[in-house]
Structure formats: C-alpha cells, structure tokens
Amino acid sequence: MRGVLFDGERTQVVDDLGIRDPGPGEVLVAIAAAGLCHSDLSVIDGTIPFPVPVVLGHEGAGVVEAVGPGVTHVAPGDHVALSTLAGCGACAECDRGRPTMCREAIGTPGRPFTRAGRPVHQFAANSAFAERTLVKAVQAVRIPKGVPLTSAALIGCGVLTGVGAVLNRARVDIGESVVVIGTGGIGLNVIQGARIAGASVIVAVDTNPAKEPLARRFGATHFLSSAQGVRDILPTGADHAFECVGHPALIRAAVDLLDRHGQAVLLGMTAPGTEASFLPAALFLDKSILGCRYGSSRPQRDIPRYCELYLKGALLLDELVTRTYSVRNSDDFAEAARDLREGRVARGVLTFQATGAGPAQPAAPARKVRR
C-alpha cells in the first residue's frame, strides 16, 4: 500500500508498505483524508526527534475496515476521526480524565508497518499518511457521516489542540480578552475556540497580512502584523495570550502582553534545547505561563462535541481546508509541504487516491458561522 515514509534523510511516497491485521483492542482504518501539520515537517527537519524509518501523519479520518477482539464501540463501515492519544485507560491520569498525561500515550512508538520485511515506526501512534493505519481502539472516535472526512481529519490535531487549549486548559470565559500569536492551523482554532467561549476581544497577530481575512472569518476582532500594537487595543494587557509559533521572542511577547491574573499558553513547538526568557517580576500579579499538550483533550468526549458544534454551524472545519492534494508520488507530497512552509495554506489535506486521479482541489465553500 502507499504511504509517506521518512528514512532519516529523505521523505518519499512509497507503494510497498505492509500492515498487520488488528489484534485485541485495535482498529484498522482506511484513511480517507489526512491533514499536513507543522509537526510532521518538524520530524523531517529534526525539531521533533523520532526513530526512523517512520510513516508520517497524525491528523486523519477514515472508515473502519476491521476491528480486533474486544472492540465494541466502533465497527466496520463506521466513519472515525483519529486521535494521537494511545492511552492505557488504567493509570491514575487516565482515571482522572487526563489522557494527555498518560505516560503510555506519550511513550515508545509502535511498529505496525513493514517494508521489505523490516518493521517501520508509526508517528504519534497514528501515521495517517498511508492508505491504511492501525490504532488502539481508544484512538478511533466515531463521528456522524454528515461530517465530510476531508474536514473531519483536521479535528484530530488542529482542532483538538487549538480549541481544546481555549476551552480545556485556559478556560477562557465570556467577555475576556485573547491574543493569538500566529494564525496557522493551530492559531485559527484558538481564535474560533475563543469565539465559541464568548471572548469579547480577540486579537490575531501574524506577519503575513494575507491571513487577515481568514483570521477574521474565524472570529478575530482585530488583526495586527506585530505584537507591539496589542497595547493600543488592550492598554492594560490581555486575559489570555496564546503563542502558536514556537519562537522564543514570541513566547516572551506573550508573557509581556498579559494583564493582571493573565495566562500565557504555549502551543508552538520549539526544538528540545530551545530556551526562552522572561522577567519573573512580571508574574507576581498572579500571572501564569501554561504548557498545553494536545489541548488537554479527552478525544472520546471532545471530538463528538466538536462534530456537534460543526453540524450546528458554530465550529468551522471546511474553511480550514485551503487545498486538498491527491498524493500519488513524492512530488505531490513535496508540493503540499512547500505550500505549508511558505504559509500558503491554513491546512492542506492529503488523500491517497488511485494513480490518474484529478489534480489538487480547492477548499469546500464557506458556510455561514453562528456567532
């Protein structure tokens, strides 16, 4: 079968991957669509160290093809969105409803794939850049068939991380102010999470002016090309500042922009050895710096909720999909990666159609969002 493989030196689309049958508590999913995220590129450039060879991808949706013994909550033919959390379900953190903190969920990657008889690693317990993948049952979340799979694919990372950071971690309240630094896929979901939470002022900050229309579409009340202008809008500072880029200077800016009792939430991925600085005295007025893994999500609870919000018109998914790419060869993947690196897309979505399929397609038409 076809998939996107990184061998430590180059990324290529191969067509000779194998995958084993599902065992107890596992689900085999035929991938319909997968979002290309900066985290995938971070494996390629070394920002995220990961064993190789590895099948990339971690943001996908598809149709259940087979289930292993003991799996009862999904069945063949069900539409599912995939999470990256392969939690054990039995540790203290899982029992407390904090699967993002389960050490098994964060632990050693599996190797359900083979190539030329040798095992191949699975990225983020997911590997959605393949025609099929194998996940733990807890990672497969059934979704309504009314949610397009090209849009549903983005729930599994970008939406869970961005919207979840607002609702689960920061717990933004009605009438509060929010600054979002970086308006890529994660930033846009932070923006719409803040809108859903009822924030009164949502300031989007991005150096690319072409991103303003989409940021406003998702709920931004203001758009700036630099964080230096935030104080003109919020003279006393923001209740919440979300850093979605992973740059030390922007982390410092997020902290400096806080009002009393404000929270800076760090979502952008930095290299493991990167350091950021701040003034400790700046935190004495009950300010906080918060880490956030995967939106502090509980996918089996959150994904159905987000699907419901989508079907009601409150959550934007179709509008996140700037372009779809039919990945038939390595050049197709390289084009999608280049568009993401150069900021041309909010999210590019990969499909693995048969050779001879049509060219990349534009996004679905925008729906009217309920505010």
XYZ file of C-alpha atoms in Angstrom:
371
model
C 0.000 0.000 0.000
C 1.013 3.634 -0.440
C 2.315 5.904 2.305
C 4.687 8.779 3.107
C 7.927 7.468 4.572
C 10.781 9.421 6.184
C 14.002 7.417 6.442
C 16.098 9.986 8.297
C 17.460 11.603 5.144
C 14.628 11.989 2.681
C 10.857 11.845 2.526
C 9.272 9.805 -0.214
C 5.957 8.307 -1.200
C 6.344 4.532 -1.355
C 3.877 1.911 -2.538
C 5.239 -1.225 -0.898
C 4.201 -0.812 2.741
C 2.602 -3.695 4.580
C 0.420 -3.538 7.674
C -0.586 -6.308 10.041
C -4.129 -7.303 10.983
C -5.673 -5.751 14.099
C -5.035 -7.539 17.371
C -7.035 -7.315 20.605
C -8.185 -3.745 21.261
C -7.046 -2.463 17.851
C -8.790 -0.907 14.853
C -7.724 -0.978 11.193
C -8.781 2.220 9.421
C -8.815 3.004 5.707
C -7.630 6.607 5.630
C -9.800 8.933 3.551
C -8.003 12.188 4.355
C -5.116 13.456 6.470
C -4.080 16.978 7.355
C -0.468 18.061 6.879
C 0.719 19.749 10.086
C 3.938 21.549 11.028
C 4.623 18.712 13.473
C 5.067 16.354 10.517
C 7.589 18.749 8.997
C 9.273 19.051 12.396
C 10.097 15.345 12.247
C 11.681 15.860 8.840
C 13.792 18.851 9.904
C 14.757 17.295 13.236
C 12.885 19.662 15.543
C 10.980 16.626 16.813
C 13.443 13.723 17.233
C 11.831 10.473 16.135
C 13.109 6.983 15.262
C 13.222 6.085 11.592
C 12.079 4.801 9.216
C 8.659 6.183 10.053
C 5.333 6.643 8.298
C 4.345 10.263 8.889
C 0.955 11.843 9.580
C -1.065 12.223 12.749
C -4.247 14.086 11.766
C -6.611 11.811 9.902
C -10.086 10.443 9.352
C -11.416 7.455 7.526
C -13.593 4.368 7.560
C -13.180 1.407 9.883
C -12.104 -1.604 7.861
C -11.670 -4.203 10.625
C -11.582 -4.425 14.406
C -9.733 -6.744 16.762
C -11.194 -8.804 19.600
C -12.771 -6.760 22.373
C -13.561 -3.673 20.277
C -17.247 -2.815 20.547
C -17.606 0.980 20.237
C -16.799 1.041 16.503
C -17.493 -1.449 13.714
C -16.532 -1.868 10.060
C -18.110 0.871 7.969
C -18.123 3.475 10.741
C -16.625 6.876 9.994
C -13.960 7.811 12.535
C -11.624 10.673 13.358
C -8.316 9.586 14.833
C -6.562 10.961 17.882
C -2.895 10.540 18.741
C -3.594 9.526 22.334
C -2.970 5.807 22.720
C -3.758 5.988 26.429
C -3.748 2.911 28.609
C -7.107 3.703 30.231
C -5.964 2.283 33.553
C -3.360 4.651 35.049
C -4.103 7.399 37.555
C -4.019 10.105 34.866
C -6.457 8.271 32.599
C -8.688 7.621 35.598
C -8.682 11.354 36.381
C -9.774 12.156 32.833
C -6.358 13.438 31.760
C -5.336 11.098 28.919
C -2.851 13.651 27.570
C -0.750 12.918 30.667
C -0.827 9.133 30.314
C 2.785 8.005 30.069
C 1.832 5.162 27.769
C 0.173 7.632 25.402
C 3.415 9.610 25.227
C 5.667 6.558 25.166
C 7.531 4.379 22.699
C 6.032 4.291 19.167
C 4.696 1.058 17.779
C 5.713 -0.565 14.517
C 2.600 -1.968 12.821
C 4.017 -1.374 9.329
C 6.613 -3.301 7.364
C 8.636 -2.606 4.263
C 10.770 -5.234 2.569
C 10.183 -7.432 5.589
C 11.514 -4.870 8.082
C 9.374 -3.093 10.705
C 8.548 0.597 10.219
C 7.732 3.037 13.022
C 4.389 4.751 13.489
C 4.407 8.504 14.116
C 2.376 9.771 17.084
C 0.675 6.361 17.402
C -1.212 7.326 14.258
C 0.612 7.525 10.873
C -2.299 8.901 8.887
C -0.200 9.408 5.714
C -0.970 5.937 4.439
C -3.833 4.165 2.751
C -4.448 2.269 5.989
C -3.309 2.579 9.564
C -3.702 0.597 12.759
C -4.601 2.321 16.032
C -5.692 1.467 19.529
C -9.450 1.359 19.911
C -9.422 4.418 22.171
C -7.924 6.457 19.310
C -10.777 5.781 16.890
C -13.690 8.096 17.616
C -16.919 7.514 15.723
C -18.283 10.620 14.000
C -21.529 11.400 12.169
C -21.452 10.619 8.466
C -22.704 14.149 7.840
C -19.247 15.496 8.630
C -17.065 15.392 5.466
C -13.997 13.249 6.069
C -11.693 15.844 4.484
C -12.859 18.261 7.177
C -13.149 15.715 9.982
C -9.475 14.814 9.513
C -8.481 18.166 10.988
C -10.277 17.562 14.273
C -7.685 15.016 15.368
C -4.881 17.536 15.866
C -5.505 21.159 14.911
C -8.997 21.435 16.382
C -8.316 19.344 19.477
C -5.159 21.350 20.164
C -6.383 24.868 19.394
C -9.995 24.789 20.535
C -9.065 22.495 23.422
C -6.356 24.886 24.643
C -9.027 27.574 24.963
C -11.846 25.532 26.471
C -9.966 22.905 28.490
C -6.648 24.470 29.503
C -7.079 28.250 29.627
C -10.834 28.042 30.230
C -11.488 31.379 28.582
C -14.643 32.980 29.946
C -17.334 35.182 28.432
C -16.177 38.763 27.964
C -12.446 38.082 28.389
C -9.700 39.254 26.037
C -7.492 36.954 23.987
C -4.332 37.488 21.934
C -3.340 34.800 19.419
C 0.220 34.972 18.077
C 0.434 33.016 14.836
C -2.616 32.265 12.685
C -1.752 28.950 11.085
C -3.918 25.879 11.611
C -3.485 25.877 15.391
C -3.879 29.638 15.734
C -7.090 29.686 13.722
C -8.543 27.054 16.007
C -7.519 29.058 19.068
C -9.309 32.020 17.522
C -12.513 30.090 16.929
C -12.242 28.489 20.357
C -12.117 31.974 21.867
C -15.135 32.981 19.787
C -17.081 29.924 20.936
C -16.096 30.661 24.551
C -17.520 34.176 24.246
C -14.342 36.273 24.353
C -15.133 39.927 23.665
C -11.773 40.920 22.136
C -9.731 38.503 20.028
C -6.521 39.984 18.633
C -4.792 37.929 15.934
C -1.104 38.626 15.326
C 0.683 37.414 12.200
C 3.391 38.887 9.984
C 1.547 37.704 6.850
C -1.206 40.243 6.010
C -2.817 37.758 3.625
C -4.007 35.806 6.657
C -6.233 38.592 7.956
C -9.478 37.681 6.101
C -9.419 34.093 7.351
C -8.485 35.126 10.887
C -11.459 37.469 10.962
C -13.667 34.782 9.457
C -12.774 32.502 12.365
C -13.571 35.188 14.924
C -10.711 37.674 15.283
C -11.949 41.161 16.160
C -8.567 42.724 15.346
C -5.575 41.773 13.190
C -2.029 43.057 13.662
C 1.257 42.381 11.887
C 3.194 42.797 15.143
C 2.559 42.169 18.829
C 3.795 45.692 19.505
C 0.382 47.092 18.597
C -1.586 44.959 21.068
C -1.331 47.532 23.868
C -3.083 50.093 21.661
C -6.105 47.773 21.692
C -5.698 46.360 25.214
C -3.932 49.071 27.254
C -3.831 47.014 30.458
C -2.988 43.778 28.675
C -4.772 40.566 27.757
C -6.509 37.997 29.930
C -5.042 35.238 27.741
C -2.183 35.152 25.238
C -1.597 32.063 23.104
C 1.786 31.581 21.415
C 1.259 29.320 18.405
C 4.605 29.657 16.608
C 7.281 28.288 18.911
C 9.700 31.234 18.785
C 11.493 32.385 21.970
C 10.911 36.092 21.265
C 7.198 35.484 20.734
C 6.983 33.460 23.944
C 8.437 36.475 25.753
C 5.960 38.739 23.956
C 3.035 36.570 25.076
C 4.137 36.890 28.712
C 4.731 40.640 28.424
C 1.250 41.201 26.976
C -0.615 39.816 29.980
C -2.894 41.813 32.239
C -3.128 41.035 35.946
C -4.115 37.426 36.517
C -3.421 36.753 32.839
C -2.328 33.449 31.324
C 0.217 32.805 28.570
C -0.440 29.439 26.921
C 2.415 27.947 24.908
C 1.329 25.890 21.905
C 4.099 26.432 19.350
C 6.619 23.589 19.104
C 10.243 24.537 19.822
C 13.323 22.366 19.433
C 14.043 20.371 22.627
C 17.034 22.526 23.615
C 15.475 25.926 22.911
C 15.354 28.333 25.855
C 13.106 31.364 26.354
C 13.450 34.146 28.899
C 11.025 36.300 30.854
C 11.079 38.621 33.830
C 9.981 36.756 36.983
C 8.742 40.028 38.465
C 6.222 40.161 35.636
C 4.417 37.157 37.116
C 3.877 38.464 40.643
C 0.402 39.785 39.857
C -0.998 36.245 39.622
C 0.117 35.774 36.027
C 0.793 32.269 34.715
C 2.713 30.525 31.961
C 0.934 27.321 30.935
C 2.117 24.434 28.844
C -0.544 22.557 26.961
C -0.331 19.154 25.338
C -2.897 18.366 22.679
C -5.395 20.880 24.030
C -5.684 18.990 27.344
C -8.189 16.964 25.370
C -10.346 13.954 26.097
C -10.883 12.843 22.490
C -13.750 10.392 23.058
C -15.626 13.272 24.694
C -14.336 16.270 22.742
C -14.437 15.021 19.142
C -18.199 14.248 19.228
C -18.786 17.656 20.829
C -16.847 19.416 18.100
C -18.757 17.476 15.433
C -21.989 18.635 17.030
C -20.769 22.238 17.017
C -19.821 21.851 13.359
C -23.243 20.498 12.413
C -24.854 23.427 14.259
C -22.695 25.915 12.365
C -20.691 27.079 15.379
C -17.371 25.358 14.568
C -15.621 25.918 11.249
C -13.984 22.893 9.650
C -14.486 23.163 5.882
C -12.941 26.625 5.960
C -9.710 25.240 7.421
C -9.133 23.158 4.289
C -7.349 25.507 1.927
C -6.450 22.779 -0.549
C -6.537 19.018 -0.995
C -3.691 17.054 -2.578
C -4.007 13.665 -4.211
C -0.692 12.094 -3.149
C 0.381 9.737 -5.913
C 4.128 10.301 -5.739
C 6.854 12.125 -3.828
C 6.439 15.304 -5.883
C 2.821 15.614 -4.749
C 3.866 15.448 -1.098
C 6.724 17.887 -1.675
C 4.281 20.398 -3.142
C 1.980 20.113 -0.119
C 4.915 20.522 2.268
C 6.200 23.534 0.349
C 2.792 25.233 0.477
C 2.662 24.729 4.247
C 6.202 26.011 4.843
C 5.539 29.109 2.746
C 2.282 29.927 4.530
C 0.012 29.399 1.529
C -2.476 27.190 3.355
C -4.275 27.082 6.678
C -4.323 23.320 6.284
C -3.531 21.180 3.292
C -5.302 17.815 3.278
C -3.755 14.742 1.691
C -5.676 11.942 0.032
C -4.256 8.709 -1.337
C -6.335 8.182 -4.456
C -5.539 5.813 -7.280
C -2.999 6.896 -9.885
C -4.668 9.032 -12.508
C -6.919 10.896 -10.076
C -7.533 14.558 -10.692
C -5.378 17.488 -9.554
C -5.484 19.130 -6.150
C -8.898 20.573 -5.380
C -9.864 23.900 -3.772
C -11.447 24.047 -0.364
C -15.158 23.496 0.184
C -17.294 26.671 0.014
C -17.544 28.577 3.274
C -20.582 28.058 5.456
C -22.277 30.721 7.493
C -20.947 30.591 11.035
C -23.246 31.052 14.001
C -21.882 33.566 16.488
